[in-house]
Amino acid sequence: MLKNRHIQGWLQASPLTLILIGFLILPIITIVVVSFWQATEFSIIPAFTLENYEFLFGSPVTYKVFFATFKYAAITWALTLAIGFTVAYYLAFHIKNQTTQIALFLLCTIPFWTSNIIRMISWIPFLGRNGIANSMLQSWGVIDQPLEWLLYSDFSVILAFVHLYTLFMVVPIFNTMTRIDHSLIEAARDNGASGFQTLTHVILPLTKPGIMIGTIFVLTLVMGDFITVRFMSGSQKANVGRLISNDISLLQYPSAAATAVILLITVLIVIGILLRFVDIRKEL
Amino acid sequence: MSKMRYSRRAVLKGGAAAVAASALPAPMVWAQEIKDITLRQFGTGVSNLNDVANKVKEDLGFTLEMTALDSDSVTQRAATQPDSFDIADIEYWICKKVWPTGNLQAMDTSKIANYDKIVGIFRSGKLTPESTIAQGTAPHSVGFVDGPGGTSFADEETGWMTLIPTIYNADTLGIRPDLIGRPIESWTELLNPEFKGKASILDISSIGIMDMAMVCEAMGEIQYGDKGNMTREEIDKTMAIFTEAKKNGQFRAFWKTFDESVNLMASGEVVIQSMWSPAITAVKSRGIDCVYQPLKEGYRSWGGGIGLSSSLSGMALDAAYEYINWYLSGWVGGYLMRQGYYSAVPETSKDFMTENEWGYWFEGKPATDVITSPTGDVLAQAGDTRDGGSFYDRMGAVACWNAVMDENQYMVRKWNEFIAS
């Protein structure tokens, strides 16, 4: 009987297992294998070599680019967290009517019904030298010369990231906040806690899992991105994703695979560290 | 009533096909089955035009499916996905990369009706008998192989062609004369601090490095043995000059696609940049002044051609030859020349252009009437002359052909560093 249940369990788990093996494990193994191969301009030679990794670790550009990737990720994370937390807090605690709450929440998602690329590219005419932002500031007399750093700079890259990914922070935080028992907040108030104390001692610890899920979303999305960096920096800046995409477009698959492996390991380490702080499973 | 109309149209169509058939001297395969043939062509946006596919259907009866990609993706697909296409519309330097993979088959020039009329650049390498051959991957140097199965390129005409030339042009810098306000004569102006934050180059390494080399050579900083085949040292020096310029904020952005280059120029973000001819046209058609500036050091030139997939055979292969012969017979040439490109067999294109158009585009004469693009946009007024002049003035001043270097892999890595720096 027990054995029978065992088999049943395996059978129930097998579709997912097969899908994961086929579409996750095997591709990753392939990437790892290819990263040790040699390549010429037009062909890949399946011969073991460490050259790709040697070049990767031997080039100062790699460190610079990884640093830039972390920089984008950290700044974007901080901004999306601040905005996302505020929005979620407002929705969860200030809007009492559930219908309004849902309506406003849906409102947040409206921009996400359009394509990612469109939302990003629409910033370009807005921020350009003769764009709306600059001509507005000039007509107000705030500036005499157009601000060059508005577009094709780290500023525009991070702006686009924040715009694109804040929702990924709002959703999980909002989700955990709505499940906070309101009697806990009342209890805090009854015990004489100020609004700020309630926020830091009650709400913040209880929303940690939401924050963590949002963080994982944002970090992985930003660290794996290449198209936002390319468009918003006018190809002037690079992150790891761009390094990989450049390699691929120039048919340097093994080199791209090696970079991808290192990026994967880096992201896994980051997530590993994050999960040390919060046990998402326990808290969910 | 409607049925009658239909049949009348069908008769007209048949008539047109018959006229086309008798006009083309090549062996015909006008079997009914040809209608079922679909040839899949892919290439860069410049020549992958839906108008061409429609005209093929009309004149030849079979279906041509077009896919437009950027240069890098084209190379990638030609090299790695041989079964995904029948006809590859690629540039000659891409051919150098792709041919060794064996994904393309050589073409028998005896089956090409207008072979003898193809411009000398693609056969002997010389535009006129007196011309010198420019640096880089000159088309004739990768245009022929020894035989049907040849894997290495031949030095002279062998009767087996790798690509049938279709379209080519001489590239230079595009400028916004209204925002610059003074004559531009040299490639060095790209790095002139006067244009700090207003310059751009293209982020396609194999072409970008050439533009860089034109600039460095014009500045007198580097003497190249062959700009199309640099040594590691030359690559390092070139990149060093441009990396420094980049760090000083010389460049506003780099562009990778056609529309990016148009937007950069049209919005005034950039006033001087590497550019392609139709991009200039696109900027002009928005009513913005833009010049394809001839420079004293000469042009960086490129050429494209169509190659046949090695998996093509039988009826489909016949159809492909049919297509090539049609391509060189003039209609496409006229269409492309009215966009500012050149056709491989200019004389057949002449019949498909007006006297005024031929004079303006090919002979460099002042236009006698308004010049419009094939899609009807006004490109020039009566009295205007083409930037750079006639065909022989422009193609005769080519300093370098787009190329792929022996040190390509090294260059690519350096390019990646340049972008990341």
mmCIF file of C-alpha atoms in Angstrom, chain B residues 18 66 71 131 138 140-141 146 148 232 248 250 299 310 329 399:
data_model
loop_
_atom_site.group_PDB
_atom_site.id
_atom_site.type_symbol
_atom_site.label_atom_id
_atom_site.label_comp_id
_atom_site.label_asym_id
_atom_site.label_seq_id
_atom_site.Cartn_x
_atom_site.Cartn_y
_atom_site.Cartn_z
ATOM 1 C CA ALA B 18 4.155 35.357 -71.706
ATOM 2 C CA MET B 66 11.346 37.262 -47.841
ATOM 3 C CA SER B 71 23.879 41.767 -40.865
ATOM 4 C CA SER B 131 41.254 50.953 -61.926
ATOM 5 C CA ALA B 138 36.884 42.988 -52.778
ATOM 6 C CA HIS B 140 35.772 39.347 -57.029
ATOM 7 C CA SER B 141 38.194 37.851 -54.497
ATOM 8 C CA ASP B 146 37.139 26.286 -58.824
ATOM 9 C CA PRO B 148 30.720 23.016 -58.297
ATOM 10 C CA ARG B 232 46.563 42.758 -33.997
ATOM 11 C CA ASN B 248 35.878 61.891 -23.753
ATOM 12 C CA GLN B 250 32.640 62.136 -28.436
ATOM 13 C CA TYR B 299 34.439 55.581 -49.765
ATOM 14 C CA SER B 310 23.383 23.708 -51.143
ATOM 15 C CA SER B 329 17.209 41.597 -66.310
ATOM 16 C CA ALA B 399 39.181 53.137 -50.597
#
